GROMACS .gro file of C-alpha atoms in nm:
model
  210
    1MET     CA    1  -7.111   8.001  -4.470
    2LYS     CA    2  -6.762   7.991  -4.438
    3LEU     CA    3  -6.626   8.202  -4.170
    4ILE     CA    4  -6.308   8.307  -3.984
    5LEU     CA    5  -6.290   8.453  -3.658
    6LEU     CA    6  -6.020   8.690  -3.531
    7GLY     CA    7  -5.937   8.865  -3.231
    8ALA     CA    8  -5.673   8.862  -2.953
    9PRO     CA    9  -5.621   8.559  -2.781
   10GLY     CA   10  -5.884   8.545  -2.483
   11ALA     CA   11  -6.115   8.769  -2.737
   12GLY     CA   12  -6.373   8.439  -2.702
   13LYS     CA   13  -6.290   8.272  -3.039
   14GLY     CA   14  -6.323   7.945  -2.916
   15THR     CA   15  -6.667   8.006  -2.733
   16GLN     CA   16  -6.811   8.171  -3.023
   17ALA     CA   17  -6.726   7.926  -3.272
   18GLU     CA   18  -6.849   7.671  -3.069
   19ILE     CA   19  -7.203   7.837  -3.042
   20LEU     CA   20  -7.197   7.901  -3.410
   21SER     CA   21  -7.116   7.568  -3.507
   22ALA     CA   22  -7.370   7.442  -3.304
   23ARG     CA   23  -7.652   7.670  -3.411
   24TYR     CA   24  -7.603   7.673  -3.784
   25ASN     CA   25  -7.475   7.322  -3.774
   26ILE     CA   26  -7.119   7.377  -3.975
   27PRO     CA   27  -6.801   7.213  -3.821
   28THR     CA   28  -6.546   7.407  -3.665
   29ILE     CA   29  -6.218   7.312  -3.801
   30SER     CA   30  -5.906   7.344  -3.548
   31THR     CA   31  -5.624   7.361  -3.686
   32GLY     CA   32  -5.477   7.199  -3.383
   33ASN     CA   33  -5.710   6.893  -3.381
   34ILE     CA   34  -5.671   6.839  -3.751
   35LEU     CA   35  -5.321   6.810  -3.730
   36ARG     CA   36  -5.301   6.564  -3.442
   37ALA     CA   37  -5.549   6.368  -3.644
   38ALA     CA   38  -5.385   6.370  -3.991
   39MET     CA   39  -5.066   6.224  -3.795
   40LYS     CA   40  -5.248   5.980  -3.630
   41ASN     CA   41  -5.428   5.871  -3.908
   42GLY     CA   42  -5.106   5.859  -4.116
   43THR     CA   43  -5.239   6.049  -4.415
   44PRO     CA   44  -4.942   6.183  -4.681
   45VAL     CA   45  -4.983   6.533  -4.530
   46GLY     CA   46  -5.012   6.396  -4.215
   47LEU     CA   47  -4.701   6.207  -4.220
   48GLN     CA   48  -4.529   6.497  -4.359
   49ALA     CA   49  -4.607   6.706  -4.049
   50LYS     CA   50  -4.497   6.417  -3.840
   51GLN     CA   51  -4.156   6.451  -3.918
   52TYR     CA   52  -4.129   6.825  -3.861
   53VAL     CA   53  -4.334   6.749  -3.518
   54GLU     CA   54  -4.107   6.483  -3.401
   55SER     CA   55  -3.799   6.696  -3.456
   56GLY     CA   56  -3.879   6.959  -3.236
   57ARG     CA   57  -3.949   7.195  -3.605
   58LEU     CA   58  -4.229   7.427  -3.676
   59VAL     CA   59  -4.471   7.282  -3.911
   60PRO     CA   60  -4.457   7.495  -4.269
   61ASP     CA   61  -4.748   7.672  -4.353
   62GLU     CA   62  -4.783   7.477  -4.689
   63VAL     CA   63  -4.816   7.130  -4.477
   64ILE     CA   64  -5.067   7.315  -4.221
   65VAL     CA   65  -5.258   7.429  -4.563
   66GLY     CA   66  -5.251   7.075  -4.708
   67ILE     CA   67  -5.409   6.915  -4.379
   68VAL     CA   68  -5.661   7.220  -4.364
   69ARG     CA   69  -5.764   7.139  -4.735
   70GLU     CA   70  -5.784   6.752  -4.672
   71ARG     CA   71  -6.008   6.841  -4.383
   72LEU     CA   72  -6.238   7.064  -4.575
   73ALA     CA   73  -6.297   6.792  -4.844
   74GLU     CA   74  -6.496   6.591  -4.624
   75PRO     CA   75  -6.877   6.566  -4.680
   76ASP     CA   76  -6.951   6.784  -4.329
   77CYS     CA   77  -6.806   7.090  -4.457
   78ALA     CA   78  -7.014   7.121  -4.767
   79GLY     CA   79  -7.271   7.331  -4.605
   80GLY     CA   80  -6.977   7.558  -4.449
   81TYR     CA   81  -6.707   7.595  -4.153
   82ILE     CA   82  -6.540   7.786  -3.940
   83LEU     CA   83  -6.172   7.811  -3.925
   84ASP     CA   84  -6.033   7.827  -3.618
   85GLY     CA   85  -5.644   7.902  -3.565
   86MET     CA   86  -5.604   7.948  -3.892
   87PRO     CA   87  -5.495   8.198  -4.067
   88ARG     CA   88  -5.266   8.368  -3.802
   89THR     CA   89  -5.064   8.528  -4.060
   90ILE     CA   90  -5.119   8.700  -4.390
   91PRO     CA   91  -4.879   8.468  -4.564
   92GLN     CA   92  -5.098   8.182  -4.447
   93ALA     CA   93  -5.397   8.390  -4.550
   94GLU     CA   94  -5.259   8.390  -4.919
   95ALA     CA   95  -5.123   8.054  -4.887
   96LEU     CA   96  -5.516   7.954  -4.853
   97GLU     CA   97  -5.654   8.142  -5.115
   98ALA     CA   98  -5.324   7.997  -5.356
   99ASN     CA   99  -5.500   7.651  -5.254
  100GLY     CA  100  -5.856   7.776  -5.376
  101ILE     CA  101  -5.994   7.771  -4.989
  102ASP     CA  102  -6.194   8.095  -4.994
  103ILE     CA  103  -6.389   8.220  -4.685
  104ASP     CA  104  -6.742   8.402  -4.697
  105ARG     CA  105  -6.638   8.666  -4.420
  106ALA     CA  106  -6.404   8.710  -4.115
  107VAL     CA  107  -6.555   8.852  -3.789
  108SER     CA  108  -6.318   8.998  -3.591
  109ILE     CA  109  -6.384   9.046  -3.190
  110GLU     CA  110  -6.257   9.383  -3.090
  111ILE     CA  111  -6.151   9.396  -2.753
  112SER     CA  112  -5.892   9.620  -2.552
  113ASP     CA  113  -5.541   9.470  -2.420
  114GLU     CA  114  -5.706   9.570  -2.035
  115THR     CA  115  -5.980   9.373  -2.073
  116ILE     CA  116  -5.818   9.084  -2.227
  117ILE     CA  117  -5.534   9.088  -1.929
  118ASP     CA  118  -5.847   9.118  -1.687
  119ARG     CA  119  -6.021   8.832  -1.799
  120MET     CA  120  -5.747   8.575  -1.892
  121ALA     CA  121  -5.656   8.645  -1.492
  122GLY     CA  122  -6.014   8.502  -1.395
  123ARG     CA  123  -5.996   8.179  -1.615
  124ARG     CA  124  -5.944   7.851  -1.464
  125VAL     CA  125  -5.914   7.512  -1.620
  126CYS     CA  126  -5.987   7.169  -1.468
  127ARG     CA  127  -5.678   6.984  -1.395
  128ASP     CA  128  -5.842   6.655  -1.477
  129CYS     CA  129  -6.080   6.688  -1.772
  130GLY     CA  130  -5.987   7.021  -1.904
  131ALA     CA  131  -6.323   7.183  -1.891
  132SER     CA  132  -6.299   7.576  -1.862
  133TYR     CA  133  -6.470   7.810  -1.645
  134HIS     CA  134  -6.427   8.210  -1.569
  135VAL     CA  135  -6.450   8.340  -1.177
  136VAL     CA  136  -6.705   8.604  -1.311
  137ASN     CA  137  -6.856   8.535  -1.667
  138LYS     CA  138  -6.864   8.172  -1.631
  139PRO     CA  139  -6.813   8.039  -1.260
  140PRO     CA  140  -6.826   7.689  -1.141
  141LYS     CA  141  -7.118   7.592  -0.892
  142THR     CA  142  -6.857   7.517  -0.633
  143ASP     CA  143  -6.555   7.769  -0.596
  144GLY     CA  144  -6.267   7.551  -0.730
  145VAL     CA  145  -6.422   7.249  -0.830
  146CYS     CA  146  -6.518   7.123  -1.203
  147ASP     CA  147  -6.929   7.063  -1.231
  148ALA     CA  148  -6.846   6.807  -1.502
  149CYS     CA  149  -6.579   6.576  -1.286
  150GLY     CA  150  -6.527   6.718  -0.948
  151GLY     CA  151  -6.168   6.762  -1.010
  152GLU     CA  152  -5.958   7.091  -0.895
  153LEU     CA  153  -6.015   7.382  -1.097
  154ALA     CA  154  -5.634   7.576  -1.166
  155ILE     CA  155  -5.530   7.861  -1.324
  156ARG     CA  156  -5.322   7.774  -1.678
  157SER     CA  157  -4.946   7.884  -1.670
  158ASP     CA  158  -5.015   8.087  -1.992
  159ASP     CA  159  -5.279   8.295  -1.856
  160ALA     CA  160  -5.036   8.480  -1.620
  161PRO     CA  161  -5.042   8.859  -1.655
  162GLU     CA  162  -4.706   8.858  -1.819
  163THR     CA  163  -4.732   8.562  -2.072
  164VAL     CA  164  -5.078   8.712  -2.185
  165LYS     CA  165  -4.880   9.055  -2.243
  166ALA     CA  166  -4.628   8.829  -2.490
  167ARG     CA  167  -4.930   8.671  -2.656
  168LEU     CA  168  -5.084   9.005  -2.737
  169ASP     CA  169  -4.771   9.167  -2.859
  170VAL     CA  170  -4.722   8.845  -3.096
  171TYR     CA  171  -5.093   8.932  -3.205
  172HIS     CA  172  -5.062   9.268  -3.263
  173LYS     CA  173  -4.730   9.192  -3.526
  174GLU     CA  174  -4.845   8.899  -3.680
  175THR     CA  175  -5.205   8.817  -3.645
  176GLU     CA  176  -5.389   9.164  -3.657
  177PRO     CA  177  -5.272   9.273  -4.005
  178LEU     CA  178  -5.536   9.014  -4.138
  179LYS     CA  179  -5.818   9.265  -4.081
  180ASP     CA  180  -5.669   9.484  -4.342
  181PHE     CA  181  -5.614   9.186  -4.550
  182TYR     CA  182  -5.987   9.083  -4.556
  183ALA     CA  183  -6.075   9.433  -4.547
  184GLN     CA  184  -5.966   9.486  -4.885
  185ARG     CA  185  -6.139   9.210  -5.022
  186GLY     CA  186  -6.475   9.366  -4.863
  187LYS     CA  187  -6.477   9.043  -4.614
  188LEU     CA  188  -6.451   9.188  -4.294
  189SER     CA  189  -6.699   9.261  -4.048
  190SER     CA  190  -6.597   9.398  -3.698
  191VAL     CA  191  -6.776   9.321  -3.363
  192GLU     CA  192  -6.723   9.505  -3.026
  193ASN     CA  193  -6.702   9.251  -2.737
  194GLN     CA  194  -6.998   9.278  -2.567
  195PRO     CA  195  -7.090   9.261  -2.156
  196SER     CA  196  -7.206   8.863  -2.193
  197ILE     CA  197  -7.133   8.568  -2.404
  198GLU     CA  198  -7.511   8.591  -2.564
  199ALA     CA  199  -7.469   8.927  -2.631
  200THR     CA  200  -7.146   8.888  -2.850
  201THR     CA  201  -7.327   8.602  -3.012
  202LYS     CA  202  -7.617   8.800  -3.131
  203ALA     CA  203  -7.374   9.086  -3.223
  204ILE     CA  204  -7.164   8.849  -3.486
  205THR     CA  205  -7.520   8.727  -3.603
  206ASP     CA  206  -7.626   9.059  -3.667
  207ALA     CA  207  -7.293   9.160  -3.862
  208LEU     CA  208  -7.337   8.847  -4.085
  209GLY     CA  209  -7.694   8.893  -4.152
  210LEU     CA  210  -7.832   8.566  -3.971
   0.00000   0.00000   0.00000
């Protein structure tokens, strides 16, 4: 099972990827994480990426795809994987295909911009360990205090309403067209956002026939 989760920032892709990864024993491949790991380990593509990062430039798609290809060649990906954070644009999706990186399904979590803005306003992150909470959907046991380490919970700057609106604009312009890209290939499943994390997981597994 080779999956991509699509959806606006705050749609719950990361949470759902984590659940599906644990349930079906397939790794979630986060492009941010593998980029950092490749640079740290000094792989040929990692060294290439490091030159861009250190000079403050964006890492080009072909380098990102090279790092993804390196990671997907590792044994734990033999039974499938979930791509997280890639592709974000049609050129990236085309580059993946051109490099022989194929997926079985792209699942799009459908959610309104208004719901996203309300949801992000309720997100809280621990200043110390980075654990994530939500005042409604996943509240800490003690208000404002991290369950894991006792650190202070704070609102991330990129969860402010004006920042969220800007991120949604970018999503609609650059990433949402991927739905048509995968629909044309018969690989798109759309899932309506559900009232709970568990219900959304069930909607995704139903859509995938699992």
